[in-house]
């Protein structure tokens, strides 16, 4: 039981001292990453180069995908995937209100109109029936987000997409290790978009990747990610000698650097060990919080693999005796960093003003977004760190 792990503390002081503030989402960086970055710096090749090419091969091999293009972020991956679909103004793209702004912004930047469909209240993932209800003759694509690392109901979503002729772009920012019915997340749709942001399960600082089974889509995304310059323009300064490149369309500056890939290569080599560590922390939290007045994450569905990216608890004021925001403040006062993933998209003024969405149009996402708190779940956490999180949660709830 959790009590065995709870460390003795003074009657008044915080569970953790201020100089040991537990930073939410701090990554586990090993000597291998440090040495590889230093080697990149010393080599003189800092920008897009052979390490990015190696990271692409290793990532697509890990995921069992045909093509991978490394980019500067998942936001860039989403944007380029939408551009590859050649969306036109007036085209609609359906996604979830329980996501980060980047998912919706990418749709807007591609010139299309975002449409929201509510989530399932238990899985927190897009409800396929709500997606079907949101589809109109103008709908071109659906963007499922595998929230917290739990796979979406891909059989049902793919059936809706196939029946309506929709493209599928999977937002896999939380879903590097996720599997559904034996298949890797990011390989179901036309595109799978990944994030290597500093809090993610594989880290490059900033970084992203697009997976696709289409050689044409991969080639176009590669060109769009580097100014629209013709294929393999990054090699123009290599020992193969200068080669002219030709700009074939107005592209973006979305390429990944070798310095980033240097980190990613070694992070990816440890992806399974890091997953096992997070899975163990997840189980410890479930066990330690079982008797508390909190909503806990649903058990993973059979024949799926959860990526254990976010451990989220729901703080319902009536049940818990304090509001979610008071819980956040109290955890911070205990020197434990916490997060919110996410206030539902319609809570943000830009989206409500631009699209007329109200939070209660999507009641499940609204309810989750107003109660959810993410607790630290990094593989960098020590046993003492996990014990401090448990002790702080119990203290804040008066247990
Ligand atoms: C669900 C989701 N989509 C997209 C993104 C954007 O990722 P990036 O920061 O790599 O652009 C994030 C990042 O936090 C995310 O959580």
mmCIF file of C-alpha atoms in Angstrom, residues 138-384:
data_model
loop_
_atom_site.group_PDB
_atom_site.id
_atom_site.type_symbol
_atom_site.label_atom_id
_atom_site.label_comp_id
_atom_site.label_asym_id
_atom_site.label_seq_id
_atom_site.Cartn_x
_atom_site.Cartn_y
_atom_site.Cartn_z
ATOM 1 C CA UNK A 138 -17.344 19.176 -46.834
ATOM 2 C CA UNK A 139 -15.427 16.910 -44.422
ATOM 3 C CA UNK A 140 -12.082 15.759 -45.838
ATOM 4 C CA UNK A 141 -10.205 14.308 -42.887
ATOM 5 C CA UNK A 142 -10.334 13.228 -39.252
ATOM 6 C CA UNK A 143 -7.526 13.748 -36.732
ATOM 7 C CA UNK A 144 -7.705 11.312 -33.814
ATOM 8 C CA UNK A 145 -5.423 12.073 -30.855
ATOM 9 C CA UNK A 146 -4.357 9.017 -28.853
ATOM 10 C CA UNK A 147 -4.870 10.902 -25.608
ATOM 11 C CA UNK A 148 -2.340 10.268 -22.815
ATOM 12 C CA UNK A 149 -1.026 7.319 -24.843
ATOM 13 C CA UNK A 150 -4.259 5.312 -24.910
ATOM 14 C CA UNK A 151 -5.154 4.232 -28.466
ATOM 15 C CA UNK A 152 -8.348 5.535 -30.023
ATOM 16 C CA UNK A 153 -10.982 3.022 -31.155
ATOM 17 C CA UNK A 154 -9.305 2.723 -34.549
ATOM 18 C CA UNK A 155 -11.582 -0.001 -35.981
ATOM 19 C CA UNK A 156 -14.619 2.236 -35.510
ATOM 20 C CA UNK A 157 -12.874 5.439 -36.589
ATOM 21 C CA UNK A 158 -11.441 3.812 -39.717
ATOM 22 C CA UNK A 159 -14.895 2.460 -40.547
ATOM 23 C CA UNK A 160 -16.359 5.992 -40.332
ATOM 24 C CA UNK A 161 -13.465 7.360 -42.418
ATOM 25 C CA UNK A 162 -13.817 4.639 -45.069
ATOM 26 C CA UNK A 163 -17.601 5.053 -45.295
ATOM 27 C CA UNK A 164 -17.258 8.824 -45.796
ATOM 28 C CA UNK A 165 -14.046 8.816 -47.855
ATOM 29 C CA UNK A 166 -12.031 10.718 -45.226
ATOM 30 C CA UNK A 167 -8.275 10.857 -44.825
ATOM 31 C CA UNK A 168 -6.947 10.006 -41.352
ATOM 32 C CA UNK A 169 -4.103 11.926 -39.700
ATOM 33 C CA UNK A 170 -3.181 10.403 -36.348
ATOM 34 C CA UNK A 171 -1.895 12.847 -33.752
ATOM 35 C CA UNK A 172 0.554 10.551 -31.961
ATOM 36 C CA UNK A 173 2.184 13.222 -29.789
ATOM 37 C CA UNK A 174 1.436 11.022 -26.739
ATOM 38 C CA UNK A 175 1.575 7.693 -28.516
ATOM 39 C CA UNK A 176 5.106 6.593 -29.388
ATOM 40 C CA UNK A 177 4.694 3.096 -27.879
ATOM 41 C CA UNK A 178 0.924 2.835 -28.402
ATOM 42 C CA UNK A 179 -0.528 -0.219 -30.147
ATOM 43 C CA UNK A 180 -4.057 -1.202 -31.067
ATOM 44 C CA UNK A 181 -4.914 -4.788 -31.965
ATOM 45 C CA UNK A 182 -1.272 -5.598 -32.626
ATOM 46 C CA UNK A 183 -0.608 -2.599 -34.851
ATOM 47 C CA UNK A 184 1.433 0.493 -34.018
ATOM 48 C CA UNK A 185 -0.260 3.876 -33.601
ATOM 49 C CA UNK A 186 0.713 6.161 -36.455
ATOM 50 C CA UNK A 187 0.447 3.395 -39.066
ATOM 51 C CA UNK A 188 -3.365 3.262 -39.299
ATOM 52 C CA UNK A 189 -3.966 6.563 -40.989
ATOM 53 C CA UNK A 190 -2.606 8.250 -44.084
ATOM 54 C CA UNK A 191 -0.189 10.018 -41.724
ATOM 55 C CA UNK A 192 1.061 9.512 -38.173
ATOM 56 C CA UNK A 193 2.492 12.617 -36.484
ATOM 57 C CA UNK A 194 4.850 12.350 -33.502
ATOM 58 C CA UNK A 195 6.346 14.815 -31.020
ATOM 59 C CA UNK A 196 9.771 14.707 -29.413
ATOM 60 C CA UNK A 197 9.105 17.796 -27.295
ATOM 61 C CA UNK A 198 10.945 17.847 -23.980
ATOM 62 C CA UNK A 199 8.131 16.237 -21.955
ATOM 63 C CA UNK A 200 7.373 13.472 -24.459
ATOM 64 C CA UNK A 201 8.214 9.763 -24.287
ATOM 65 C CA UNK A 202 11.159 10.178 -26.688
ATOM 66 C CA UNK A 203 12.812 13.576 -26.486
ATOM 67 C CA UNK A 204 14.903 15.688 -28.850
ATOM 68 C CA UNK A 205 14.200 19.033 -27.123
ATOM 69 C CA UNK A 206 11.956 20.118 -29.972
ATOM 70 C CA UNK A 207 11.256 17.726 -32.807
ATOM 71 C CA UNK A 208 8.697 15.682 -34.675
ATOM 72 C CA UNK A 209 8.214 12.938 -37.253
ATOM 73 C CA UNK A 210 5.676 12.066 -39.929
ATOM 74 C CA UNK A 211 5.052 8.418 -40.786
ATOM 75 C CA UNK A 212 3.277 7.507 -43.979
ATOM 76 C CA UNK A 213 2.866 4.476 -46.215
ATOM 77 C CA UNK A 214 2.902 6.706 -49.315
ATOM 78 C CA UNK A 215 6.241 7.374 -50.991
ATOM 79 C CA UNK A 216 4.734 10.374 -52.795
ATOM 80 C CA UNK A 217 3.437 11.932 -49.587
ATOM 81 C CA UNK A 218 6.803 11.356 -47.863
ATOM 82 C CA UNK A 219 8.695 12.966 -50.754
ATOM 83 C CA UNK A 220 6.415 16.018 -50.805
ATOM 84 C CA UNK A 221 6.581 16.460 -47.041
ATOM 85 C CA UNK A 222 10.374 16.326 -47.210
ATOM 86 C CA UNK A 223 10.400 19.060 -49.853
ATOM 87 C CA UNK A 224 7.856 21.208 -47.975
ATOM 88 C CA UNK A 225 9.848 20.853 -44.734
ATOM 89 C CA UNK A 226 12.913 22.506 -46.314
ATOM 90 C CA UNK A 227 11.788 25.618 -48.184
ATOM 91 C CA UNK A 228 10.311 23.637 -51.079
ATOM 92 C CA UNK A 229 13.805 22.755 -52.275
ATOM 93 C CA UNK A 230 14.114 19.670 -54.475
ATOM 94 C CA UNK A 231 14.852 16.252 -52.994
ATOM 95 C CA UNK A 232 17.817 15.826 -50.638
ATOM 96 C CA UNK A 233 18.788 19.495 -50.812
ATOM 97 C CA UNK A 234 20.403 19.091 -47.383
ATOM 98 C CA UNK A 235 23.220 17.179 -49.091
ATOM 99 C CA UNK A 236 24.259 20.255 -51.074
ATOM 100 C CA UNK A 237 27.156 20.965 -48.704
ATOM 101 C CA UNK A 238 28.256 17.345 -48.239
ATOM 102 C CA UNK A 239 31.419 15.632 -49.461
ATOM 103 C CA UNK A 240 29.483 14.538 -52.536
ATOM 104 C CA UNK A 241 30.202 18.030 -53.895
ATOM 105 C CA UNK A 242 27.912 20.988 -54.394
ATOM 106 C CA UNK A 243 24.715 20.231 -56.250
ATOM 107 C CA UNK A 244 22.154 22.686 -57.439
ATOM 108 C CA UNK A 245 18.733 22.443 -55.877
ATOM 109 C CA UNK A 246 15.542 23.808 -57.384
ATOM 110 C CA UNK A 247 12.644 25.339 -55.494
ATOM 111 C CA UNK A 248 9.490 23.587 -56.618
ATOM 112 C CA UNK A 249 7.011 25.340 -54.277
ATOM 113 C CA UNK A 250 7.009 27.810 -51.386
ATOM 114 C CA UNK A 251 7.921 25.528 -48.509
ATOM 115 C CA UNK A 252 8.604 25.956 -44.809
ATOM 116 C CA UNK A 253 11.617 25.802 -42.481
ATOM 117 C CA UNK A 254 10.527 22.703 -40.604
ATOM 118 C CA UNK A 255 13.656 20.510 -40.787
ATOM 119 C CA UNK A 256 15.169 18.663 -37.831
ATOM 120 C CA UNK A 257 18.844 19.270 -36.915
ATOM 121 C CA UNK A 258 21.496 16.597 -36.365
ATOM 122 C CA UNK A 259 21.952 17.953 -32.833
ATOM 123 C CA UNK A 260 18.319 17.024 -32.154
ATOM 124 C CA UNK A 261 18.583 13.624 -33.836
ATOM 125 C CA UNK A 262 21.733 12.948 -31.773
ATOM 126 C CA UNK A 263 19.520 13.024 -28.671
ATOM 127 C CA UNK A 264 16.644 11.140 -30.308
ATOM 128 C CA UNK A 265 18.747 8.180 -31.482
ATOM 129 C CA UNK A 266 19.742 7.320 -27.904
ATOM 130 C CA UNK A 267 16.320 8.131 -26.467
ATOM 131 C CA UNK A 268 14.800 5.701 -28.967
ATOM 132 C CA UNK A 269 17.311 3.012 -27.994
ATOM 133 C CA UNK A 270 15.943 3.249 -24.425
ATOM 134 C CA UNK A 271 12.263 3.621 -25.367
ATOM 135 C CA UNK A 272 11.214 0.227 -23.973
ATOM 136 C CA UNK A 273 13.137 0.602 -20.713
ATOM 137 C CA UNK A 274 11.585 4.047 -20.208
ATOM 138 C CA UNK A 275 8.120 2.608 -20.983
ATOM 139 C CA UNK A 276 8.607 -0.115 -18.346
ATOM 140 C CA UNK A 277 9.638 2.467 -15.757
ATOM 141 C CA UNK A 278 6.574 4.635 -16.486
ATOM 142 C CA UNK A 279 4.328 1.558 -16.409
ATOM 143 C CA UNK A 280 5.670 0.726 -12.943
ATOM 144 C CA UNK A 281 5.083 4.295 -11.705
ATOM 145 C CA UNK A 282 1.571 4.170 -13.204
ATOM 146 C CA UNK A 283 0.779 0.989 -11.255
ATOM 147 C CA UNK A 284 2.221 2.469 -8.090
ATOM 148 C CA UNK A 285 -0.003 5.559 -8.423
ATOM 149 C CA UNK A 286 -3.105 3.453 -9.140
ATOM 150 C CA UNK A 287 -2.437 1.394 -6.050
ATOM 151 C CA UNK A 288 -1.568 4.382 -3.855
ATOM 152 C CA UNK A 289 -4.627 6.425 -4.857
ATOM 153 C CA UNK A 290 -7.199 3.621 -4.903
ATOM 154 C CA UNK A 291 -8.826 4.800 -1.654
ATOM 155 C CA UNK A 292 -8.820 8.531 -2.512
ATOM 156 C CA UNK A 293 -11.759 10.628 -3.741
ATOM 157 C CA UNK A 294 -10.192 11.090 -7.193
ATOM 158 C CA UNK A 295 -11.065 9.902 -10.689
ATOM 159 C CA UNK A 296 -8.295 7.566 -11.889
ATOM 160 C CA UNK A 297 -7.346 6.616 -15.488
ATOM 161 C CA UNK A 298 -9.399 3.812 -17.025
ATOM 162 C CA UNK A 299 -7.720 0.419 -17.378
ATOM 163 C CA UNK A 300 -6.237 -0.101 -20.871
ATOM 164 C CA UNK A 301 -8.561 -1.952 -23.276
ATOM 165 C CA UNK A 302 -7.754 -5.586 -24.148
ATOM 166 C CA UNK A 303 -5.344 -6.175 -27.036
ATOM 167 C CA UNK A 304 -3.945 -2.662 -26.829
ATOM 168 C CA UNK A 305 -0.768 -1.108 -25.538
ATOM 169 C CA UNK A 306 -0.966 2.143 -23.604
ATOM 170 C CA UNK A 307 2.047 4.446 -23.961
ATOM 171 C CA UNK A 308 1.655 5.720 -20.373
ATOM 172 C CA UNK A 309 2.452 9.269 -21.409
ATOM 173 C CA UNK A 310 0.241 11.141 -18.939
ATOM 174 C CA UNK A 311 -1.147 9.992 -15.589
ATOM 175 C CA UNK A 312 -4.217 12.161 -15.135
ATOM 176 C CA UNK A 313 -6.499 12.312 -12.091
ATOM 177 C CA UNK A 314 -9.893 14.001 -12.024
ATOM 178 C CA UNK A 315 -10.511 16.335 -9.092
ATOM 179 C CA UNK A 316 -14.221 16.805 -8.607
ATOM 180 C CA UNK A 317 -14.751 19.552 -6.040
ATOM 181 C CA UNK A 318 -17.790 17.942 -4.411
ATOM 182 C CA UNK A 319 -16.056 14.617 -3.972
ATOM 183 C CA UNK A 320 -12.523 15.807 -3.252
ATOM 184 C CA UNK A 321 -13.394 18.767 -1.020
ATOM 185 C CA UNK A 322 -11.313 21.203 -3.062
ATOM 186 C CA UNK A 323 -11.401 22.558 -6.590
ATOM 187 C CA UNK A 324 -9.060 21.422 -9.337
ATOM 188 C CA UNK A 325 -7.270 24.762 -9.336
ATOM 189 C CA UNK A 326 -6.878 24.653 -5.543
ATOM 190 C CA UNK A 327 -5.414 21.145 -5.959
ATOM 191 C CA UNK A 328 -2.898 22.484 -8.533
ATOM 192 C CA UNK A 329 -1.879 25.290 -6.165
ATOM 193 C CA UNK A 330 -1.591 22.942 -3.204
ATOM 194 C CA UNK A 331 0.622 20.493 -5.150
ATOM 195 C CA UNK A 332 2.840 23.388 -6.227
ATOM 196 C CA UNK A 333 3.092 24.479 -2.586
ATOM 197 C CA UNK A 334 4.330 20.937 -1.833
ATOM 198 C CA UNK A 335 6.997 21.572 -4.522
ATOM 199 C CA UNK A 336 5.559 19.004 -6.927
ATOM 200 C CA UNK A 337 5.154 20.205 -10.539
ATOM 201 C CA UNK A 338 1.780 19.355 -12.098
ATOM 202 C CA UNK A 339 0.129 19.949 -15.478
ATOM 203 C CA UNK A 340 -3.302 20.281 -17.091
ATOM 204 C CA UNK A 341 -3.970 18.295 -20.264
ATOM 205 C CA UNK A 342 -6.140 20.041 -21.285
ATOM 206 C CA UNK A 343 -8.723 22.734 -20.839
ATOM 207 C CA UNK A 344 -11.065 21.749 -23.660
ATOM 208 C CA UNK A 345 -10.436 23.663 -26.883
ATOM 209 C CA UNK A 346 -13.631 25.798 -26.693
ATOM 210 C CA UNK A 347 -12.460 27.249 -23.335
ATOM 211 C CA UNK A 348 -9.867 29.315 -25.247
ATOM 212 C CA UNK A 349 -11.130 32.709 -26.398
ATOM 213 C CA UNK A 350 -9.648 32.529 -29.895
ATOM 214 C CA UNK A 351 -11.541 29.369 -30.835
ATOM 215 C CA UNK A 352 -14.816 30.331 -29.203
ATOM 216 C CA UNK A 353 -14.742 33.747 -30.929
ATOM 217 C CA UNK A 354 -13.661 32.432 -34.324
ATOM 218 C CA UNK A 355 -15.833 29.316 -34.493
ATOM 219 C CA UNK A 356 -18.632 30.092 -32.015
ATOM 220 C CA UNK A 357 -17.892 26.972 -29.958
ATOM 221 C CA UNK A 358 -19.069 26.901 -26.355
ATOM 222 C CA UNK A 359 -17.514 24.545 -23.806
ATOM 223 C CA UNK A 360 -20.864 22.907 -23.064
ATOM 224 C CA UNK A 361 -21.302 22.020 -26.733
ATOM 225 C CA UNK A 362 -18.778 19.252 -25.908
ATOM 226 C CA UNK A 363 -19.797 18.355 -22.362
ATOM 227 C CA UNK A 364 -17.520 15.350 -21.808
ATOM 228 C CA UNK A 365 -14.391 17.261 -22.846
ATOM 229 C CA UNK A 366 -15.515 20.286 -20.801
ATOM 230 C CA UNK A 367 -16.065 18.167 -17.712
ATOM 231 C CA UNK A 368 -12.677 16.450 -18.022
ATOM 232 C CA UNK A 369 -10.862 19.697 -18.844
ATOM 233 C CA UNK A 370 -12.219 21.415 -15.728
ATOM 234 C CA UNK A 371 -11.207 18.566 -13.413
ATOM 235 C CA UNK A 372 -8.050 17.028 -14.823
ATOM 236 C CA UNK A 373 -4.565 17.178 -13.286
ATOM 237 C CA UNK A 374 -1.463 15.464 -14.699
ATOM 238 C CA UNK A 375 0.984 14.114 -12.150
ATOM 239 C CA UNK A 376 4.715 13.619 -12.858
ATOM 240 C CA UNK A 377 5.322 10.407 -14.880
ATOM 241 C CA UNK A 378 8.841 10.751 -16.220
ATOM 242 C CA UNK A 379 11.192 7.743 -16.311
ATOM 243 C CA UNK A 380 13.653 10.102 -14.611
ATOM 244 C CA UNK A 381 11.638 9.901 -11.369
ATOM 245 C CA UNK A 382 13.410 8.112 -8.514
ATOM 246 C CA UNK A 383 11.554 5.938 -5.995
ATOM 247 C CA UNK A 384 11.774 8.872 -3.559
#
